[in-house]
PDB file of C-alpha atoms in Angstrom:
ATOM      1  CA  MET U   1       0.191   0.099   0.129  1.00 48.00           C
ATOM      2  CA  ARG U   2       1.435   3.421  -0.720  1.00 49.00           C
ATOM      3  CA  HIS U   3       2.261   5.823   1.590  1.00 45.00           C
ATOM      4  CA  LEU U   4      -0.792   8.240   0.915  1.00 42.00           C
ATOM      5  CA  ASP U   5      -3.003   5.311   0.468  1.00 49.00           C
ATOM      6  CA  ARG U   6      -1.906   4.594   4.045  1.00 52.00           C
ATOM      7  CA  LEU U   7      -2.811   8.102   5.372  1.00 53.00           C
ATOM      8  CA  ALA U   8      -5.920   8.676   3.703  1.00 52.00           C
ATOM      9  CA  LEU U   9      -6.988   5.291   5.358  1.00 56.00           C
ATOM     10  CA  LEU U  10      -5.968   6.502   8.968  1.00 60.00           C
ATOM     11  CA  ALA U  11      -7.449  10.081   8.192  1.00 60.00           C
ATOM     12  CA  HIS U  12     -10.993   8.239   7.247  1.00 55.00           C
ATOM     13  CA  GLN U  13     -10.611   5.840  10.578  1.00 61.00           C
ATOM     14  CA  LEU U  14     -10.362   9.008  12.672  1.00 69.00           C
ATOM     15  CA  VAL U  15     -12.817  11.359  10.756  1.00 65.00           C
ATOM     16  CA  THR U  16     -15.709   9.000  11.228  1.00 66.00           C
ATOM     17  CA  PRO U  17     -15.982   8.527  14.871  1.00 72.00           C
ATOM     18  CA  LEU U  18     -15.081  12.180  15.455  1.00 76.00           C
ATOM     19  CA  SER U  19     -17.825  13.218  12.917  1.00 77.00           C
ATOM     20  CA  THR U  20     -20.194  10.972  15.106  1.00 78.00           C
ATOM     21  CA  ILE U  21     -19.143  12.980  18.589  1.00 83.00           C
ATOM     22  CA  SER U  22     -19.744  16.053  16.471  1.00 83.00           C
ATOM     23  CA  ALA U  23     -23.063  15.613  15.059  1.00 81.00           C
ATOM     24  CA  LEU U  24     -24.550  14.219  18.556  1.00 82.00           C
ATOM     25  CA  ALA U  25     -22.744  17.249  20.681  1.00 84.00           C
ATOM     26  CA  GLN U  26     -24.708  19.754  17.977  1.00 83.00           C
ATOM     27  CA  GLY U  27     -27.836  17.734  18.365  1.00 81.00           C
ATOM     28  CA  LEU U  28     -27.928  17.933  22.044  1.00 84.00           C
ATOM     29  CA  VAL U  29     -26.979  21.775  22.065  1.00 82.00           C
ATOM     30  CA  ARG U  30     -29.846  22.567  19.645  1.00 82.00           C
ATOM     31  CA  ARG U  31     -32.127  20.407  21.064  1.00 83.00           C
ATOM     32  CA  SER U  32     -31.240  20.839  24.752  1.00 79.00           C
ATOM     33  CA  GLU U  33     -34.674  21.941  26.058  1.00 81.00           C
ATOM     34  CA  ARG U  34     -36.748  19.391  24.570  1.00 84.00           C
ATOM     35  CA  LEU U  35     -35.177  16.333  25.115  1.00 83.00           C
ATOM     36  CA  ASN U  36     -36.048  14.280  28.148  1.00 87.00           C
ATOM     37  CA  PRO U  37     -33.309  12.514  30.463  1.00 85.00           C
ATOM     38  CA  GLN U  38     -33.889   9.184  28.814  1.00 87.00           C
ATOM     39  CA  GLU U  39     -32.841  11.086  25.194  1.00 84.00           C
ATOM     40  CA  VAL U  40     -29.956  12.801  26.570  1.00 85.00           C
ATOM     41  CA  ARG U  41     -28.623   9.395  28.343  1.00 82.00           C
ATOM     42  CA  GLU U  42     -28.544   7.616  25.104  1.00 84.00           C
ATOM     43  CA  LYS U  43     -27.180  10.333  23.030  1.00 83.00           C
ATOM     44  CA  GLY U  44     -24.357  10.947  25.912  1.00 85.00           C
ATOM     45  CA  GLU U  45     -23.803   6.889  25.659  1.00 81.00           C
ATOM     46  CA  LYS U  46     -23.184   7.311  22.256  1.00 83.00           C
ATOM     47  CA  ILE U  47     -20.878   9.813  22.172  1.00 86.00           C
ATOM     48  CA  TRP U  48     -19.097   7.927  24.907  1.00 81.00           C
ATOM     49  CA  GLN U  49     -18.754   4.981  22.617  1.00 77.00           C
ATOM     50  CA  ALA U  50     -17.737   6.712  19.747  1.00 79.00           C
ATOM     51  CA  SER U  51     -15.020   8.735  21.768  1.00 82.00           C
ATOM     52  CA  ARG U  52     -13.640   5.357  23.093  1.00 75.00           C
ATOM     53  CA  ARG U  53     -13.543   4.479  19.428  1.00 73.00           C
ATOM     54  CA  LEU U  54     -11.271   7.528  18.641  1.00 78.00           C
ATOM     55  CA  HIS U  55      -9.057   7.102  21.683  1.00 75.00           C
ATOM     56  CA  GLU U  56      -8.575   3.018  20.863  1.00 73.00           C
ATOM     57  CA  LEU U  57      -7.593   4.273  17.154  1.00 72.00           C
ATOM     58  CA  ILE U  58      -4.821   7.138  18.252  1.00 77.00           C
ATOM     59  CA  GLU U  59      -3.522   4.598  20.829  1.00 75.00           C
ATOM     60  CA  THR U  60      -3.182   1.615  18.484  1.00 74.00           C
ATOM     61  CA  ILE U  61      -1.840   4.452  15.748  1.00 73.00           C
ATOM     62  CA  MET U  62       0.677   5.788  18.455  1.00 72.00           C
ATOM     63  CA  SER U  63       2.133   2.167  19.738  1.00 72.00           C
ATOM     64  CA  TYR U  64       2.486   1.006  16.141  1.00 70.00           C
ATOM     65  CA  THR U  65       4.384   4.344  15.355  1.00 71.00           C
ATOM     66  CA  ARG U  66       6.612   3.758  18.148  1.00 70.00           C
ATOM     67  CA  ALA U  67       7.020  -0.094  17.688  1.00 70.00           C
ATOM     68  CA  ASN U  68       7.925   0.721  13.951  1.00 69.00           C
ATOM     69  CA  ALA U  69      10.703   3.141  15.029  1.00 65.00           C
ATOM     70  CA  GLY U  70      11.628   0.674  17.641  1.00 70.00           C
ATOM     71  CA  ALA U  71      10.937   2.755  20.309  1.00 63.00           C
ATOM     72  CA  ILE U  72       8.789   0.291  22.636  1.00 77.00           C
ATOM     73  CA  THR U  73      10.669  -0.694  25.460  1.00 81.00           C
ATOM     74  CA  PRO U  74       9.422  -3.417  27.936  1.00 86.00           C
ATOM     75  CA  THR U  75       9.591  -2.721  31.359  1.00 87.00           C
ATOM     76  CA  PRO U  76       9.138  -6.432  32.996  1.00 91.00           C
ATOM     77  CA  ARG U  77       8.085  -6.647  36.443  1.00 92.00           C
ATOM     78  CA  PRO U  78       5.667  -9.644  38.164  1.00 94.00           C
ATOM     79  CA  PHE U  79       2.218  -8.979  38.210  1.00 94.00           C
ATOM     80  CA  ASN U  80      -1.126 -11.039  38.456  1.00 95.00           C
ATOM     81  CA  LEU U  81      -1.875 -12.088  34.866  1.00 95.00           C
ATOM     82  CA  LYS U  82      -5.012 -13.887  35.858  1.00 95.00           C
ATOM     83  CA  SER U  83      -6.432 -11.078  37.450  1.00 95.00           C
ATOM     84  CA  ALA U  84      -5.428  -8.850  34.441  1.00 95.00           C
ATOM     85  CA  VAL U  85      -7.224 -10.837  32.295  1.00 96.00           C
ATOM     86  CA  LEU U  86     -10.093 -10.920  34.250  1.00 95.00           C
ATOM     87  CA  ARG U  87     -10.071  -7.320  34.763  1.00 93.00           C
ATOM     88  CA  ILE U  88      -9.790  -6.680  30.825  1.00 92.00           C
ATOM     89  CA  CYS U  89     -12.783  -9.003  30.354  1.00 93.00           C
ATOM     90  CA  ASN U  90     -14.830  -7.173  32.591  1.00 90.00           C
ATOM     91  CA  GLU U  91     -14.076  -3.941  31.187  1.00 87.00           C
ATOM     92  CA  GLN U  92     -14.424  -5.139  27.552  1.00 86.00           C
ATOM     93  CA  ARG U  93     -17.976  -6.710  28.412  1.00 87.00           C
ATOM     94  CA  GLN U  94     -19.322  -3.411  29.955  1.00 83.00           C
ATOM     95  CA  GLN U  95     -19.156  -2.060  26.436  1.00 81.00           C
ATOM     96  CA  GLN U  96     -21.488  -4.861  25.316  1.00 87.00           C
ATOM     97  CA  PRO U  97     -23.827  -5.945  28.330  1.00 87.00           C
ATOM     98  CA  ASN U  98     -25.784  -8.180  26.049  1.00 90.00           C
ATOM     99  CA  ARG U  99     -22.657 -10.413  24.844  1.00 93.00           C
ATOM    100  CA  THR U 100     -21.640 -13.417  26.435  1.00 94.00           C
ATOM    101  CA  PHE U 101     -18.187 -14.038  27.858  1.00 95.00           C
ATOM    102  CA  ARG U 102     -17.144 -17.275  28.538  1.00 96.00           C
ATOM    103  CA  LEU U 103     -14.036 -17.597  30.710  1.00 96.00           C
ATOM    104  CA  ALA U 104     -11.955 -20.349  31.631  1.00 96.00           C
ATOM    105  CA  THR U 105      -8.953 -18.494  33.301  1.00 94.00           C
ATOM    106  CA  GLU U 106      -8.536 -20.697  36.160  1.00 93.00           C
ATOM    107  CA  GLU U 107      -5.014 -22.273  34.861  1.00 93.00           C
ATOM    108  CA  LEU U 108      -3.213 -18.841  34.128  1.00 94.00           C
ATOM    109  CA  PRO U 109      -0.714 -18.215  36.913  1.00 91.00           C
ATOM    110  CA  GLU U 110      -1.132 -15.488  39.464  1.00 89.00           C
ATOM    111  CA  LEU U 111       2.636 -14.660  39.301  1.00 92.00           C
ATOM    112  CA  PHE U 112       3.989 -13.909  35.747  1.00 94.00           C
ATOM    113  CA  ILE U 113       6.825 -11.620  34.687  1.00 94.00           C
ATOM    114  CA  GLY U 114       6.100  -9.128  31.825  1.00 93.00           C
ATOM    115  CA  ASP U 115       4.988  -5.695  30.967  1.00 92.00           C
ATOM    116  CA  PRO U 116       1.527  -5.629  32.134  1.00 93.00           C
ATOM    117  CA  VAL U 117       0.868  -2.434  30.184  1.00 89.00           C
ATOM    118  CA  LEU U 118       2.189  -4.065  26.754  1.00 91.00           C
ATOM    119  CA  LEU U 119      -0.005  -7.515  27.243  1.00 94.00           C
ATOM    120  CA  GLU U 120      -2.908  -5.819  28.264  1.00 91.00           C
ATOM    121  CA  GLN U 121      -2.828  -3.512  24.998  1.00 89.00           C
ATOM    122  CA  ALA U 122      -2.368  -6.861  23.387  1.00 93.00           C
ATOM    123  CA  LEU U 123      -4.896  -8.671  24.885  1.00 95.00           C
ATOM    124  CA  ILE U 124      -7.839  -5.270  24.266  1.00 90.00           C
ATOM    125  CA  ILE U 125      -7.042  -5.595  20.882  1.00 90.00           C
ATOM    126  CA  LEU U 126      -7.744  -9.077  20.444  1.00 95.00           C
ATOM    127  CA  LEU U 127     -11.262  -8.841  22.241  1.00 94.00           C
ATOM    128  CA  SER U 128     -12.078  -5.460  20.464  1.00 89.00           C
ATOM    129  CA  ASN U 129     -11.286  -7.548  17.354  1.00 92.00           C
ATOM    130  CA  ALA U 130     -13.636 -10.295  18.706  1.00 95.00           C
ATOM    131  CA  MET U 131     -16.567  -8.205  19.598  1.00 93.00           C
ATOM    132  CA  LYS U 132     -16.177  -5.685  16.198  1.00 91.00           C
ATOM    133  CA  TYR U 133     -16.384  -9.168  13.918  1.00 94.00           C
ATOM    134  CA  SER U 134     -19.147 -10.991  15.527  1.00 95.00           C
ATOM    135  CA  SER U 135     -22.709 -10.287  16.366  1.00 93.00           C
ATOM    136  CA  LEU U 136     -23.711  -9.687  19.849  1.00 93.00           C
ATOM    137  CA  ASP U 137     -25.725 -12.912  20.042  1.00 94.00           C
ATOM    138  CA  HIS U 138     -22.432 -14.976  19.317  1.00 95.00           C
ATOM    139  CA  PRO U 139     -20.267 -15.585  22.620  1.00 96.00           C
ATOM    140  CA  ILE U 140     -16.623 -15.050  22.831  1.00 97.00           C
ATOM    141  CA  SER U 141     -14.418 -17.870  24.882  1.00 97.00           C
ATOM    142  CA  ILE U 142     -11.674 -16.694  26.771  1.00 97.00           C
ATOM    143  CA  VAL U 143      -9.312 -19.621  27.714  1.00 97.00           C
ATOM    144  CA  GLY U 144      -6.104 -19.519  29.803  1.00 96.00           C
ATOM    145  CA  SER U 145      -3.564 -22.398  29.840  1.00 94.00           C
ATOM    146  CA  GLY U 146      -0.252 -22.721  31.406  1.00 89.00           C
ATOM    147  CA  ASP U 147       2.730 -24.973  32.346  1.00 87.00           C
ATOM    148  CA  GLU U 148       5.987 -24.877  33.526  1.00 86.00           C
ATOM    149  CA  LYS U 149       7.360 -23.693  29.630  1.00 91.00           C
ATOM    150  CA  GLU U 150       4.671 -21.337  28.683  1.00 94.00           C
ATOM    151  CA  VAL U 151       1.240 -19.477  29.213  1.00 96.00           C
ATOM    152  CA  SER U 152      -1.235 -19.215  26.364  1.00 97.00           C
ATOM    153  CA  ILE U 153      -4.250 -17.003  26.201  1.00 98.00           C
ATOM    154  CA  ARG U 154      -6.780 -17.889  23.703  1.00 98.00           C
ATOM    155  CA  ILE U 155      -9.659 -15.717  22.346  1.00 98.00           C
ATOM    156  CA  GLU U 156     -12.432 -17.617  20.184  1.00 98.00           C
ATOM    157  CA  ASP U 157     -15.201 -15.992  18.398  1.00 97.00           C
ATOM    158  CA  GLU U 158     -18.066 -16.915  16.202  1.00 96.00           C
ATOM    159  CA  GLY U 159     -17.951 -13.999  13.791  1.00 96.00           C
ATOM    160  CA  ILE U 160     -16.945 -13.178  10.297  1.00 96.00           C
ATOM    161  CA  GLY U 161     -13.918 -15.209  10.255  1.00 96.00           C
ATOM    162  CA  VAL U 162     -10.948 -14.778   7.844  1.00 95.00           C
ATOM    163  CA  PRO U 163     -10.853 -16.130   3.853  1.00 95.00           C
ATOM    164  CA  GLU U 164      -8.613 -18.531   3.708  1.00 94.00           C
ATOM    165  CA  ARG U 165      -6.323 -16.639   1.221  1.00 95.00           C
ATOM    166  CA  ASP U 166      -6.155 -13.652   3.402  1.00 95.00           C
ATOM    167  CA  LEU U 167      -4.463 -15.729   6.348  1.00 94.00           C
ATOM    168  CA  PRO U 168      -1.114 -15.273   5.530  1.00 92.00           C
ATOM    169  CA  PHE U 169      -1.071 -11.673   5.484  1.00 92.00           C
ATOM    170  CA  LEU U 170      -2.955 -10.699   8.820  1.00 91.00           C
ATOM    171  CA  MET U 171       0.259  -9.557  10.358  1.00 89.00           C
ATOM    172  CA  GLN U 172       1.243  -6.917   7.652  1.00 86.00           C
ATOM    173  CA  PRO U 173       0.629  -3.587   8.656  1.00 81.00           C
ATOM    174  CA  PHE U 174      -2.282  -1.826   7.436  1.00 79.00           C
ATOM    175  CA  PHE U 175      -3.778  -5.293   5.715  1.00 83.00           C
ATOM    176  CA  ARG U 176      -7.236  -5.823   5.816  1.00 85.00           C
ATOM    177  CA  ALA U 177      -8.912  -9.102   5.030  1.00 90.00           C
ATOM    178  CA  ARG U 178     -11.489  -8.530   2.065  1.00 90.00           C
ATOM    179  CA  ASN U 179     -14.563  -9.271   3.996  1.00 92.00           C
ATOM    180  CA  ALA U 180     -13.846  -6.523   6.909  1.00 88.00           C
ATOM    181  CA  LYS U 181     -12.772  -3.610   4.674  1.00 81.00           C
ATOM    182  CA  HIS U 182     -16.266  -1.959   5.090  1.00 80.00           C
ATOM    183  CA  MET U 183     -15.666  -2.260   8.919  1.00 81.00           C
ATOM    184  CA  PRO U 184     -13.916   0.353  11.012  1.00 74.00           C
ATOM    185  CA  GLY U 185     -10.349  -0.343  11.696  1.00 73.00           C
ATOM    186  CA  THR U 186      -6.779   0.545  10.754  1.00 72.00           C
ATOM    187  CA  GLY U 187      -4.992  -2.901   9.854  1.00 79.00           C
ATOM    188  CA  LEU U 188      -2.162  -2.395  12.668  1.00 83.00           C
ATOM    189  CA  GLY U 189      -3.773  -3.980  15.732  1.00 87.00           C
ATOM    190  CA  LEU U 190      -2.421  -7.617  14.693  1.00 91.00           C
ATOM    191  CA  SER U 191       0.432  -6.369  13.643  1.00 89.00           C
ATOM    192  CA  LEU U 192       1.148  -4.641  17.041  1.00 89.00           C
ATOM    193  CA  VAL U 193      -0.166  -7.774  19.109  1.00 93.00           C
ATOM    194  CA  TRP U 194       2.642  -9.626  17.153  1.00 93.00           C
ATOM    195  CA  HIS U 195       5.157  -7.024  17.658  1.00 90.00           C
ATOM    196  CA  ILE U 196       4.332  -6.741  21.783  1.00 92.00           C
ATOM    197  CA  LEU U 197       4.670 -10.907  21.978  1.00 95.00           C
ATOM    198  CA  GLN U 198       7.746 -10.718  20.110  1.00 92.00           C
ATOM    199  CA  LEU U 199       9.632  -8.641  22.409  1.00 91.00           C
ATOM    200  CA  HIS U 200       8.145 -10.906  25.208  1.00 94.00           C
ATOM    201  CA  GLY U 201       9.735 -13.993  23.342  1.00 94.00           C
ATOM    202  CA  GLY U 202       6.504 -15.134  22.306  1.00 96.00           C
ATOM    203  CA  THR U 203       4.173 -15.621  19.626  1.00 95.00           C
ATOM    204  CA  ILE U 204       0.530 -15.743  18.159  1.00 96.00           C
ATOM    205  CA  ARG U 205      -1.280 -18.324  16.481  1.00 96.00           C
ATOM    206  CA  ILE U 206      -4.609 -17.794  14.347  1.00 96.00           C
ATOM    207  CA  GLU U 207      -7.081 -20.031  13.193  1.00 96.00           C
ATOM    208  CA  SER U 208      -9.879 -19.139  11.109  1.00 96.00           C
ATOM    209  CA  ALA U 209     -12.629 -20.141   8.628  1.00 95.00           C
ATOM    210  CA  GLU U 210     -14.671 -17.246   6.774  1.00 96.00           C
ATOM    211  CA  GLY U 211     -18.071 -17.357   7.966  1.00 94.00           C
ATOM    212  CA  GLN U 212     -17.182 -19.643  11.171  1.00 95.00           C
ATOM    213  CA  GLY U 213     -15.270 -17.480  13.067  1.00 96.00           C
ATOM    214  CA  THR U 214     -11.724 -16.892  14.454  1.00 97.00           C
ATOM    215  CA  THR U 215      -9.486 -18.239  17.143  1.00 98.00           C
ATOM    216  CA  ILE U 216      -6.095 -16.292  18.036  1.00 97.00           C
ATOM    217  CA  THR U 217      -3.867 -17.646  20.769  1.00 97.00           C
ATOM    218  CA  MET U 218      -1.125 -15.291  22.841  1.00 97.00           C
ATOM    219  CA  VAL U 219       1.651 -17.703  23.391  1.00 97.00           C
ATOM    220  CA  LEU U 220       4.573 -16.574  26.254  1.00 96.00           C
ATOM    221  CA  PRO U 221       7.221 -18.255  27.689  1.00 95.00           C
ATOM    222  CA  ARG U 222       7.614 -18.467  31.359  1.00 88.00           C
ATOM    223  CA  GLY U 223      11.050 -18.017  33.090  1.00 64.00           C
ATOM    224  CA  GLN U 224      12.708 -16.445  30.150  1.00 51.00           C
ATOM    225  CA  GLY U 225      14.038 -12.670  29.968  1.00 46.00           C
ATOM    226  CA  LEU U 226      12.626 -10.247  27.673  1.00 49.00           C
ATOM    227  CA  ASN U 227      14.018  -9.299  24.323  1.00 47.00           C
ATOM    228  CA  GLU U 228      15.027  -5.476  24.160  1.00 43.00           C
ATOM    229  CA  GLY U 229      14.554  -3.399  21.413  1.00 42.00           C
ATOM    230  CA  SER U 230      12.154  -3.583  18.701  1.00 40.00           C
ATOM    231  CA  GLY U 231      12.661  -7.836  18.755  1.00 40.00           C
ATOM    232  CA  THR U 232      12.757  -7.897  15.071  1.00 37.00           C
TER     233      THR U 232
END
């Protein structure tokens, strides 16, 4: 993809939620005296959701830019991985209260050494994708497992899936599967997740079938040092 095409894509993705926020805010100002509390609440929630989307886009773009420049250096420390995963799942569930989340995190370690900020960002990206590309009536499963060598976190959805011929290219920056191009996104998320896992000496595994769903697994080694710099 040419440089100008990438800039146009990013600009379009940023403008969409910004336009939503602007339109809703103007509507609140113009009709403030005629709106009842329920209508104000509904519009406020839509503004909040659009602002969250805008924030996520900006964070992803900024993080990818730092990663691409080799400027992301992990700061490892011990943290409770099981609690972190549960908290992130609960936070994401609040965005879609009608969505069913199936959690199985009993096997995740409470003590894990890694960069909690980076790993949380990776998990948020994967959960957001699962929510975006599957309808509300389809559950999302989050399964954690671990042994003395490695820890894995599997996110499984029943969404639109990825066409087989697109699977080899999912890690490429700005790449988007042909059946997802009409949906919001920058094509940077999976590339950033891959980079974060590489910094931890880990990897990402993707299984998908178009129309059936996608399963993505984060795999992290235990008892190993983190890679410094870009990890590439």
